[in-house]
Amino acid sequence: MQQMISRELSPLNLEFPFHSLSSEITPNDQFYVRCHFPIPRIDLDSFRLTIEGSVDRDVSFSLSEIRQLPKVTRRVTLECAGNGRIFLVPQVKGAQWEMGAVSTAEWTGTPLSALLELAGVNANALDLIMEGVDQGKAKEPPAPPGEIRYSRSIPIAKALSDVLIAYDMNHEPLSPEHGAPLRAVVPRWFGMASVKWLSRIIVSDRPFRGYFQTTDYAYWKPQHGALVQTPLSEIQIKAQIASPRAREVVPRDASYRVHGAAWGACEVSKVELSLDGGETFQTATLLGEKHAGAWRLWEYHWRTPVKPRSVQLIARAWDSHGRTQPLDRDGNWGTYVICHALPIEITVA
Amino acid sequence: MQQMISRELSPLNLEFPFHSLSSEITPNDQFYVRCHFPIPRIDLDSFRLTIEGSVDRDVSFSLSEIRQLPKVTRRVTLECAGNGRIFLVPQVKGAQWEMGAVSTAEWTGTPLSALLELAGVNANALDLIMEGVDQGKAKEPPAPPGEIRYSRSIPIAKALSDVLIAYDMNHEPLSPEHGAPLRAVVPRWFGMASVKWLSRIIVSDRPFRGYFQTTDYAYWKPQHGALVQTPLSEIQIKAQIASPRAREVVPRDASYRVHGAAWGACEVSKVELSLDGGETFQTATLLGEKHAGAWRLWEYHWRTPVKPRSVQLIARAWDSHGRTQPLDRDGNWGTYVICHALPIEITVA
């Protein structure tokens, strides 16, 4: 088994070794770990998930009450919004993720909509805030002065249609580093929305502007000829090459299986691979079945050059709306959303 | 004449020497100067102020067209949101203003409402963005990648009722450092809303989230048991002592005139002065007439102690809603809104 790659030890941030990608489901002990604060200790007997705010009635649930609600299992890929940050030049602040701040699991839990139905969402509801038990001092200014809890919001329409409150991950109870006993799983959104150690839900009549969607996890969106700070939300269409790895030496005049994964907020319709630094693109083969909200593995059987030389590989994905990856970095994403096509340099020898 | 105090030379940031306060109107060459970017060069002949967005018709005005519109003159105090920052311990980022990032002038111009009437504001209008000609790279992260113009928004209700588009300052044309040829004057709000070198107004159907009201000029407001990033807006009730100055030596057993100014978003109803470090407070005398949106000068005739000793003076203002200044700093204001009562240490000798 491949070792996880450490990106930060306190708080714990571990990367899935993406070059070891071999199955659609990431094993639990290989699934990337993203923490903002120390992993909280939670007493399972007294634990309750509460819902308050713009609802008919405040409600709260014990873990056994939640496990008795309608249960669904869903395959969802989570990608950290900072995945690929190590490719940015010059280096920017934040964990230096390479390609493995992305993983896929089968999550079992109850739809958030089932919980909200019991609370009764008011007509003025606009935003839904999810708060974890984890807390600490925010890292970068501007930041609130004391300790804060991790919290993040999603629009009420998303909350009512497409969010899971999960307690099992790949058919095992969630582990502490993955948010035990309860976490949100928000398909199609960057991982920061899938709040771990979830204990409090607030339905709000206004857009939430907490630290983790203003100072952190936001980007600059053109509006009115200016740029406005906007919370990150949906993942962007993206393909990554698992094999070969950067700087790998591959045999000349041989058959080589180039493979990787591709994902986005919408269905992946095509993956293309360039073996000549972007001059021409070949169509790769999509593997397996499509699962809405999960990545798609792909492969391309390459006949390597006869003569030794260096080669630049570029993969790019297309989605069902005809969108593909830009070849250049858009600086408005700040330190996040590294979604432009990333060249991989290898040697044929 | 007292010299202005330099706080930053590029961009230019100059402080009014507040201890020299002697009149309700600050002379133009003493009025504090706050710039975010280099002072722009503007061709007056081709200059136009444009209004666009959620309006019936885009409109634009030359300077002579604006001068032909209804004219009002209004006395307004402007205070930089960072006024008093030098008192914060430990030191925080930003210009180290002492007490003089506040000044008062008589501004002449046309009400913004008159311009908006000509454009026809739509029913869905929510926010009004004012953009200056000045531009540069934003200083603190998170920041947009390129150069941006200075811009700031106010709610449409405020824009329609209480904003002046000024071209004269104390009956002289605006000078370049004060925003020539046109600037906004937004009474009761911190100075960051009174956009200088104003050239573009956008009426918007959503809250604006530009750099200067998110990363910069924002604070943390309690909401839903969390803290949310909120644009700074109204000035807070505040009194400052102009004389004596900190560390001044005043004669013992003598009559001494303690004086200063007080201001806030609402009417100043009372100024109190403590001569014993906050144990007891005496009521000071308010001078002159009240002018909505302008400071009020005040004085207190003090019989100094017979025996030499050090004395701590504290002034605090009250407004017509019964609000007064806190004695302790509220960290949620970040690097802005230094509105708690500030003790002044002096020596009687």
XYZ file of C-alpha atoms in Angstrom:
698
model
C 0.000 0.000 0.000
C 1.157 3.507 -0.834
C 1.891 5.919 1.982
C -0.207 9.068 2.285
C 1.780 12.234 1.514
C 2.021 14.621 4.489
C 1.302 18.255 3.642
C 0.774 19.536 7.177
C 0.897 17.683 10.492
C -0.910 20.110 12.786
C -3.654 20.445 11.732
C -3.524 17.156 9.845
C -3.471 17.428 6.044
C -2.669 14.278 4.085
C -2.674 13.698 0.355
C -3.785 10.615 -1.578
C -0.789 9.420 -3.651
C -2.556 10.023 -6.951
C -0.026 8.067 -9.040
C -1.274 4.937 -7.232
C -4.817 5.417 -8.594
C -6.110 1.973 -9.530
C -9.812 1.876 -8.668
C -12.865 4.102 -8.826
C -13.211 3.974 -5.043
C -10.400 5.370 -2.908
C -9.730 3.115 0.100
C -10.542 4.867 3.391
C -6.939 4.831 4.545
C -5.866 6.504 1.271
C -8.635 9.148 1.065
C -7.143 12.641 1.357
C -7.499 14.325 4.770
C -8.142 18.065 5.043
C -8.365 19.668 8.501
C -8.446 23.356 9.450
C -8.211 22.844 13.212
C -7.321 19.963 15.549
C -9.584 16.914 15.138
C -12.246 17.352 17.843
C -13.065 14.734 20.472
C -16.795 14.112 20.426
C -18.847 12.211 22.992
C -21.094 10.032 20.857
C -23.701 9.440 23.575
C -24.490 13.111 24.122
C -23.891 14.205 20.509
C -26.798 15.936 18.756
C -27.187 17.565 15.370
C -29.361 20.689 15.678
C -31.291 22.645 13.052
C -32.397 26.212 13.781
C -33.050 29.581 12.135
C -35.679 30.189 9.461
C -37.565 26.972 10.236
C -40.986 26.190 11.673
C -39.439 24.430 14.640
C -35.922 23.921 16.003
C -35.090 20.244 15.879
C -32.214 18.111 17.063
C -31.213 14.525 16.432
C -29.134 11.943 18.243
C -26.963 9.634 16.139
C -29.357 6.720 16.524
C -32.276 8.935 15.460
C -30.373 9.907 12.319
C -29.545 6.299 11.502
C -33.289 5.484 11.635
C -34.107 8.062 8.931
C -34.225 7.169 5.197
C -30.799 5.900 4.141
C -29.046 6.386 0.817
C -25.602 5.407 -0.460
C -23.969 7.572 -3.064
C -20.625 7.613 -4.830
C -19.164 11.114 -4.605
C -15.754 12.556 -5.475
C -14.460 15.260 -3.144
C -11.718 17.607 -4.312
C -10.057 20.211 -2.135
C -10.232 23.658 -3.749
C -6.454 23.872 -3.277
C -5.684 20.642 -5.151
C -2.768 21.262 -7.536
C -1.532 24.337 -5.666
C 2.071 23.123 -5.822
C 1.974 23.816 -9.583
C 1.495 27.571 -9.058
C 4.590 29.692 -9.716
C 5.457 31.724 -7.718
C 4.421 29.630 -4.740
C 1.304 30.824 -2.905
C 0.200 30.379 0.702
C -1.575 27.220 1.774
C -0.873 23.483 1.844
C 1.244 22.522 -1.178
C -1.108 19.855 -2.578
C 0.120 18.105 -5.729
C -2.573 15.993 -7.458
C -3.997 13.925 -4.601
C -6.299 16.322 -2.720
C -9.077 14.469 -4.502
C -10.633 11.088 -3.692
C -13.861 9.165 -4.190
C -15.936 7.183 -1.712
C -19.357 5.637 -1.351
C -21.062 7.663 1.343
C -24.042 6.400 3.318
C -26.323 8.681 5.282
C -29.609 10.500 5.205
C -30.500 13.211 2.689
C -30.288 16.667 4.265
C -33.734 17.273 2.734
C -35.215 14.611 5.055
C -33.896 16.473 8.121
C -35.059 19.821 6.776
C -38.532 18.444 6.162
C -38.804 17.659 9.871
C -37.768 21.224 10.753
C -39.964 22.892 8.109
C -37.978 25.393 6.033
C -39.527 28.874 5.884
C -40.291 30.601 2.595
C -37.690 33.344 3.276
C -34.832 30.805 3.595
C -31.930 31.699 1.321
C -28.777 30.094 2.667
C -27.986 27.094 4.856
C -25.006 27.282 7.199
C -23.298 24.081 8.333
C -21.076 24.325 11.396
C -18.568 21.749 12.605
C -17.400 21.068 16.154
C -13.812 21.809 15.135
C -12.513 25.188 16.235
C -9.415 27.327 16.495
C -7.856 30.619 15.500
C -8.278 31.596 11.844
C -4.918 31.652 10.049
C -4.853 34.541 7.596
C -6.012 38.148 8.004
C -8.540 39.625 7.893
C -9.668 37.196 10.620
C -11.954 37.359 13.652
C -10.026 37.967 16.883
C -10.825 34.785 18.854
C -11.396 31.112 18.098
C -14.024 30.262 15.537
C -15.702 27.053 14.466
C -15.412 25.801 10.924
C -18.584 26.704 9.050
C -19.649 27.032 5.450
C -22.941 27.739 3.674
C -24.754 26.446 0.596
C -27.829 27.909 -1.125
C -31.081 26.514 0.268
C -31.998 25.013 -3.144
C -28.791 22.953 -3.125
C -29.417 21.908 0.493
C -32.908 20.687 -0.356
C -31.897 18.708 -3.434
C -28.397 17.345 -3.372
C -26.691 16.985 0.027
C -26.080 13.922 2.145
C -25.535 13.869 5.909
C -23.177 10.897 6.024
C -22.151 8.561 8.820
C -20.563 5.744 6.752
C -17.702 5.974 4.273
C -17.198 2.998 1.986
C -19.528 0.986 4.239
C -17.543 1.635 7.408
C -18.360 4.195 10.112
C -16.644 7.556 9.486
C -13.239 7.788 11.135
C -12.331 10.813 13.296
C -10.174 12.399 10.570
C -13.026 12.163 8.074
C -15.555 13.866 10.352
C -17.010 11.241 12.716
C -19.717 10.910 13.706
C -21.432 13.051 11.001
C -20.313 15.022 7.995
C -21.949 16.720 5.060
C -21.247 15.400 1.580
C -22.005 18.098 -0.994
C -21.642 16.587 -4.475
C -20.229 18.737 -7.322
C -18.841 21.346 -4.886
C -15.281 21.691 -3.686
C -14.623 19.775 -0.474
C -14.766 22.853 1.785
C -18.590 22.626 1.592
C -18.657 19.053 2.889
C -18.398 20.139 6.538
C -16.910 17.497 8.836
C -17.873 16.931 12.520
C -21.179 18.559 11.578
C -23.231 19.475 14.656
C -25.244 22.597 13.844
C -27.294 23.692 10.856
C -28.696 27.212 10.604
C -31.231 28.138 7.941
C -30.720 31.813 7.153
C -32.680 34.498 5.322
C -29.492 36.189 4.078
C -26.223 35.136 2.413
C -23.726 33.945 5.019
C -20.350 35.731 5.025
C -18.276 33.716 7.491
C -14.474 33.593 7.472
C -14.288 30.417 5.369
C -16.176 31.975 2.463
C -14.697 35.492 2.539
C -11.074 35.699 3.647
C -10.686 31.999 2.866
C -12.246 29.870 0.086
C -13.349 32.817 -2.055
C -12.318 34.147 -5.456
C -12.660 37.343 -7.513
C -15.540 37.275 -9.956
C -15.940 39.947 -12.662
C -19.094 41.994 -12.081
C -19.955 45.520 -13.216
C -16.455 45.895 -14.663
C -15.039 45.342 -11.164
C -14.084 42.181 -9.270
C -16.214 40.957 -6.392
C -15.300 38.530 -3.632
C -17.362 35.396 -4.200
C -17.459 32.166 -2.180
C -16.006 29.183 -4.025
C -18.664 26.659 -4.908
C -18.699 24.172 -7.802
C -15.681 22.153 -8.854
C -14.377 22.842 -12.352
C -13.953 20.341 -15.178
C -10.512 18.685 -14.873
C -8.460 15.673 -15.938
C -5.344 14.450 -14.156
C -2.712 11.982 -15.281
C -1.872 9.324 -12.674
C 0.610 7.466 -14.834
C 3.195 8.339 -16.007
C 4.290 10.562 -13.134
C 6.215 13.769 -13.685
C 9.912 13.037 -14.418
C 9.177 9.337 -14.994
C 11.395 7.491 -17.476
C 9.296 5.314 -19.814
C 10.694 2.699 -22.247
C 11.099 3.712 -25.895
C 9.193 1.998 -28.727
C 6.872 0.254 -26.287
C 3.195 0.094 -25.410
C 2.507 2.264 -22.372
C -0.860 2.717 -20.601
C -1.377 6.410 -19.813
C -4.246 6.704 -17.361
C -5.891 8.955 -14.833
C -9.201 10.382 -13.693
C -11.471 13.251 -14.728
C -14.280 15.025 -12.919
C -16.355 18.176 -12.812
C -19.676 19.584 -11.647
C -21.317 18.168 -14.802
C -20.819 14.882 -16.605
C -17.373 14.226 -18.110
C -18.027 13.746 -21.825
C -14.482 13.380 -23.125
C -10.845 13.271 -22.055
C -8.145 14.255 -24.509
C -4.440 13.621 -24.228
C -1.639 15.477 -25.937
C 1.667 13.667 -26.355
C 3.401 16.587 -28.042
C 3.065 19.444 -25.567
C -0.345 20.602 -26.741
C 0.146 20.565 -30.535
C -2.365 17.753 -31.108
C -4.807 15.941 -28.856
C -5.886 12.275 -28.960
C -9.134 11.029 -27.447
C -8.701 8.812 -24.404
C -11.076 6.003 -23.453
C -13.476 6.576 -20.579
C -13.661 3.542 -18.293
C -16.473 2.111 -16.162
C -19.918 3.638 -15.802
C -20.777 7.255 -15.179
C -21.878 8.177 -11.637
C -23.229 11.709 -11.220
C -20.896 13.567 -8.850
C -18.057 11.056 -9.101
C -14.904 10.986 -11.162
C -14.448 8.890 -14.301
C -11.284 6.903 -14.851
C -9.726 7.021 -18.312
C -6.834 5.438 -20.231
C -4.891 5.755 -23.458
C -2.636 3.071 -24.914
C 0.415 4.890 -26.146
C 3.059 3.613 -28.511
C 6.108 5.445 -27.159
C 8.593 7.123 -29.558
C 11.311 5.061 -31.132
C 14.021 7.587 -30.328
C 14.829 8.655 -26.772
C 13.682 12.196 -25.975
C 11.698 14.196 -23.473
C 7.927 14.398 -23.929
C 5.326 16.742 -22.490
C 1.945 15.157 -21.735
C -1.185 17.260 -21.272
C -4.607 15.839 -20.403
C -7.752 17.891 -20.649
C -11.364 17.005 -19.911
C -14.588 18.203 -21.545
C -17.983 18.219 -19.908
C -21.507 17.665 -21.230
C -21.923 21.440 -21.625
C -18.953 21.611 -24.015
C -16.691 23.260 -21.452
C -13.026 22.347 -21.243
C -9.965 23.362 -19.265
C -8.125 26.582 -20.049
C -4.458 26.217 -20.902
C -3.504 29.248 -18.813
C -4.017 30.117 -15.179
C -6.761 32.630 -14.325
C -5.375 34.735 -11.454
C -8.862 35.657 -10.235
C -8.994 32.210 -8.603
C -6.356 33.409 -6.113
C -4.758 30.459 -4.295
C -7.564 28.065 -5.297
C -9.150 26.237 -8.265
C -6.065 25.086 -10.112
C -8.083 23.861 -13.087
C -5.966 24.798 -16.093
C -4.331 21.929 -17.973
C -1.079 20.933 -16.253
C 1.763 19.627 -18.449
C 3.664 16.544 -17.239
C 7.297 16.272 -18.378
C 8.660 12.756 -18.843
C 11.616 11.097 -20.534
C 11.513 8.332 -23.143
C 14.720 6.289 -22.895
C 0.155 77.307 10.624
C 0.650 73.748 11.819
C 2.317 71.238 9.520
C 0.319 68.232 8.358
C 1.614 64.962 9.843
C 2.914 62.521 7.209
C 1.699 58.944 7.653
C 2.591 57.655 4.201
C 4.185 59.449 1.254
C 3.337 57.085 -1.599
C 0.384 56.932 -1.780
C -0.071 60.241 0.025
C -1.608 60.024 3.512
C -1.489 63.159 5.648
C -2.991 63.798 9.053
C -4.610 66.962 10.379
C -2.650 68.011 13.517
C -5.663 67.562 15.790
C -4.076 69.407 18.754
C -4.292 72.568 16.621
C -8.102 72.323 16.417
C -9.468 75.847 16.759
C -12.462 76.152 14.459
C -15.438 74.135 13.334
C -14.200 74.206 9.752
C -10.853 72.624 8.938
C -8.870 74.788 6.486
C -8.373 73.030 3.146
C -4.617 72.845 3.577
C -5.091 71.155 6.975
C -7.849 68.687 6.018
C -6.577 65.089 6.314
C -5.615 63.388 3.038
C -6.315 59.685 2.491
C -5.190 58.039 -0.755
C -5.085 54.368 -1.700
C -3.304 54.799 -5.030
C -1.359 57.587 -6.765
C -3.397 60.762 -7.286
C -4.744 60.439 -10.846
C -4.239 63.058 -13.569
C -7.618 63.903 -15.039
C -8.323 65.884 -18.207
C -11.130 68.219 -17.144
C -12.340 68.929 -20.686
C -13.052 65.307 -21.554
C -14.065 64.237 -18.035
C -17.529 62.702 -17.641
C -19.375 61.150 -14.737
C -21.402 58.152 -15.929
C -24.364 56.358 -14.352
C -25.283 52.857 -15.504
C -26.741 49.545 -14.310
C -30.277 49.150 -12.955
C -31.474 52.446 -14.405
C -33.961 53.403 -17.121
C -31.236 55.030 -19.172
C -27.445 55.310 -18.966
C -26.521 58.932 -18.475
C -23.287 60.882 -18.353
C -22.417 64.412 -17.323
C -19.621 66.827 -18.098
C -18.366 69.025 -15.267
C -20.212 72.075 -16.574
C -23.434 70.053 -16.824
C -23.055 69.011 -13.181
C -22.418 72.584 -12.078
C -25.716 73.613 -13.724
C -27.727 71.142 -11.608
C -29.313 72.088 -8.242
C -26.553 73.190 -5.871
C -26.343 72.649 -2.109
C -23.684 73.431 0.460
C -23.406 71.219 3.479
C -21.088 71.015 6.472
C -19.881 67.425 6.836
C -17.226 65.802 9.005
C -15.255 62.987 7.386
C -13.386 60.486 9.551
C -11.135 57.765 8.224
C -12.163 54.354 9.590
C -8.550 53.904 10.723
C -8.424 57.125 12.771
C -6.774 56.372 16.139
C -5.074 53.196 14.907
C -1.793 54.186 16.549
C -3.465 53.570 19.934
C -3.909 49.840 19.222
C -1.486 47.549 21.078
C -0.006 45.435 19.587
C 0.394 47.552 16.478
C -1.749 46.508 13.508
C -1.238 46.955 9.765
C -2.236 50.212 8.088
C -1.342 53.903 8.355
C -0.602 54.774 11.973
C -3.140 57.606 12.330
C -3.225 59.318 15.721
C -6.245 61.624 16.189
C -6.256 63.694 13.029
C -7.714 61.430 10.347
C -10.860 63.479 10.851
C -11.739 66.921 9.498
C -14.756 69.046 8.655
C -15.514 71.116 5.557
C -18.386 72.837 3.846
C -18.960 70.895 0.660
C -20.775 72.279 -2.347
C -22.194 70.132 -5.093
C -25.325 68.497 -6.391
C -27.320 65.890 -4.483
C -26.687 62.405 -5.873
C -30.489 62.024 -5.899
C -30.720 64.729 -8.592
C -28.383 62.751 -10.873
C -30.198 59.497 -10.150
C -33.521 61.077 -11.011
C -32.197 61.817 -14.494
C -31.113 58.175 -14.903
C -34.299 56.702 -13.416
C -33.493 54.123 -10.726
C -35.171 50.753 -11.265
C -37.322 49.107 -8.586
C -34.845 46.217 -8.164
C -31.961 48.587 -7.269
C -30.292 47.555 -4.016
C -26.780 48.934 -3.925
C -24.967 51.856 -5.576
C -21.326 51.461 -6.494
C -19.101 54.536 -6.786
C -15.843 54.116 -8.674
C -12.902 56.517 -8.698
C -10.356 57.072 -11.455
C -7.542 56.144 -9.055
C -6.104 52.683 -9.550
C -3.318 50.367 -8.536
C -2.509 47.008 -7.035
C -4.438 46.105 -3.881
C -2.127 45.881 -0.879
C -3.252 43.037 1.366
C -4.343 39.499 0.466
C -6.787 38.169 -0.489
C -6.543 40.598 -3.411
C -7.383 40.540 -7.112
C -4.324 39.788 -9.264
C -4.076 42.971 -11.361
C -4.679 46.673 -10.867
C -8.081 47.713 -9.611
C -9.851 51.028 -9.291
C -10.969 52.313 -5.925
C -14.680 51.618 -5.523
C -17.156 51.411 -2.697
C -20.915 50.930 -2.424
C -23.756 52.371 -0.349
C -27.346 51.116 -0.056
C -29.645 52.678 -2.645
C -31.796 54.275 0.102
C -28.743 56.139 1.420
C -27.765 57.166 -2.125
C -31.221 58.612 -2.766
C -31.448 60.576 0.471
C -28.158 61.729 1.861
C -25.191 61.941 -0.539
C -23.570 64.932 -2.182
C -21.533 64.881 -5.394
C -19.163 67.707 -4.488
C -16.942 69.951 -6.592
C -16.175 72.686 -4.037
C -14.598 72.324 -0.607
C -14.894 75.301 1.702
C -15.976 77.416 -1.284
C -12.910 76.598 -3.359
C -12.684 74.045 -6.175
C -11.584 70.608 -4.936
C -7.818 70.160 -5.042
C -6.288 67.043 -6.671
C -5.547 65.375 -3.314
C -9.162 65.813 -2.206
C -10.618 64.233 -5.342
C -10.811 66.902 -8.072
C -12.848 67.373 -10.083
C -15.652 65.391 -8.349
C -15.988 63.396 -5.162
C -18.781 61.838 -3.177
C -19.491 63.175 0.295
C -21.401 60.565 2.304
C -22.406 62.100 5.652
C -22.414 59.915 8.804
C -20.324 57.191 7.120
C -16.615 56.618 7.478
C -14.579 58.446 4.855
C -13.970 55.345 2.703
C -17.506 55.798 1.300
C -16.819 59.358 0.124
C -15.151 58.202 -3.089
C -12.696 60.718 -4.572
C -12.018 61.272 -8.302
C -15.519 59.868 -8.824
C -16.180 59.026 -12.468
C -18.529 56.037 -12.591
C -21.693 55.118 -10.721
C -23.281 51.687 -11.107
C -26.731 50.957 -9.727
C -26.808 47.257 -8.823
C -29.498 44.736 -7.985
C -27.206 42.875 -5.571
C -24.858 43.750 -2.701
C -21.447 44.759 -4.036
C -18.474 42.790 -2.674
C -15.465 44.639 -4.060
C -12.001 44.538 -2.477
C -12.513 47.727 -0.450
C -15.506 46.329 1.402
C -14.343 42.731 1.910
C -10.599 42.291 2.378
C -10.349 45.969 3.294
C -12.787 48.217 5.203
C -14.847 45.378 6.670
C -15.393 44.033 10.191
C -16.728 40.886 11.883
C -20.347 41.163 12.937
C -21.969 38.549 15.204
C -24.718 36.677 13.359
C -26.177 33.213 14.003
C -23.604 32.658 16.761
C -20.861 33.076 14.155
C -19.031 36.159 12.849
C -19.711 37.462 9.358
C -17.609 39.805 7.255
C -19.529 43.060 6.949
C -18.608 46.267 5.111
C -17.844 49.187 7.419
C -20.490 51.872 7.161
C -21.566 54.415 9.812
C -19.120 56.267 12.021
C -19.418 55.544 15.748
C -20.037 58.085 18.509
C -16.690 59.504 19.655
C -15.067 62.419 21.507
C -11.427 63.426 21.183
C -9.334 65.753 23.318
C -7.331 68.310 21.308
C -5.856 70.052 24.316
C -4.023 69.055 26.443
C -1.994 66.744 24.240
C -0.660 63.427 25.513
C 2.437 63.950 27.715
C 1.757 67.707 27.952
C 2.865 69.461 31.147
C 0.143 71.795 32.452
C 0.583 74.364 35.269
C -0.617 73.382 38.778
C -3.396 75.252 40.560
C -4.402 77.091 37.404
C -7.366 77.457 35.085
C -6.898 75.281 32.005
C -9.252 74.991 29.025
C -9.645 71.320 28.050
C -11.261 71.150 24.628
C -11.871 68.956 21.624
C -14.504 67.718 19.212
C -17.165 64.996 19.205
C -19.078 63.358 16.357
C -21.121 60.342 15.393
C -23.749 59.115 12.956
C -26.445 60.681 15.176
C -26.540 63.963 17.053
C -23.977 64.431 19.838
C -26.076 65.005 22.969
C -23.362 65.188 25.618
C -19.598 65.069 26.142
C -18.213 63.966 29.483
C -14.675 64.380 30.761
C -12.962 62.380 33.439
C -9.997 64.004 35.213
C -9.293 61.006 37.424
C -8.751 58.144 35.007
C -12.412 57.184 34.654
C -13.526 57.278 38.321
C -15.876 60.246 37.840
C -17.061 62.156 34.797
C -17.853 65.889 34.479
C -20.122 67.292 31.790
C -18.343 69.443 29.213
C -19.938 72.385 27.388
C -20.979 71.890 23.775
C -20.021 74.894 21.633
C -21.606 76.446 18.556
C -24.699 75.127 16.809
C -25.456 71.548 15.853
C -25.044 70.634 12.160
C -26.335 67.183 11.198
C -23.357 65.141 9.981
C -20.714 67.503 11.379
C -18.684 67.410 14.562
C -19.426 69.527 17.617
C -16.650 71.335 19.443
C -16.660 71.181 23.253
C -14.718 72.629 26.205
C -14.284 72.243 29.929
C -12.673 74.827 32.211
C -10.512 72.851 34.561
C -8.986 74.014 37.809
C -5.782 71.970 37.810
C -4.627 70.185 41.014
C -2.647 72.109 43.604
C -0.009 69.414 43.969
C 2.109 68.231 41.033
C 1.162 64.752 39.800
C 0.265 62.833 36.695
C -3.353 62.864 35.555
C -5.263 60.659 33.159
C -7.954 62.431 31.099
C -10.728 60.512 29.350
C -13.405 62.102 27.171
C -16.496 60.239 26.085
C -19.424 61.327 23.942
C -23.090 60.351 24.085
C -25.520 60.502 21.197
C -29.228 61.297 20.969
C -30.009 57.567 21.142
C -28.292 57.249 24.532
C -25.289 55.421 23.101
C -21.808 56.137 24.424
C -18.269 54.897 23.858
C -17.115 51.575 25.300
C -14.096 51.748 27.599
C -12.571 48.619 26.048
C -11.590 47.732 22.507
C -13.879 45.360 20.574
C -11.579 43.131 18.519
C -14.289 42.392 15.955
C -13.544 45.817 14.440
C -10.190 44.442 13.253
C -7.818 47.250 12.278
C -10.639 49.830 12.061
C -13.195 51.778 14.134
C -11.072 52.791 17.083
C -14.064 54.172 18.998
C -13.412 53.162 22.599
C -12.523 55.960 25.014
C -8.795 56.749 24.785
C -7.040 57.908 27.969
C -4.620 60.858 27.676
C -1.762 60.933 30.203
C -0.499 64.383 31.221
C 1.596 65.894 34.001
C 0.603 68.704 36.375
C 3.768 70.541 37.485
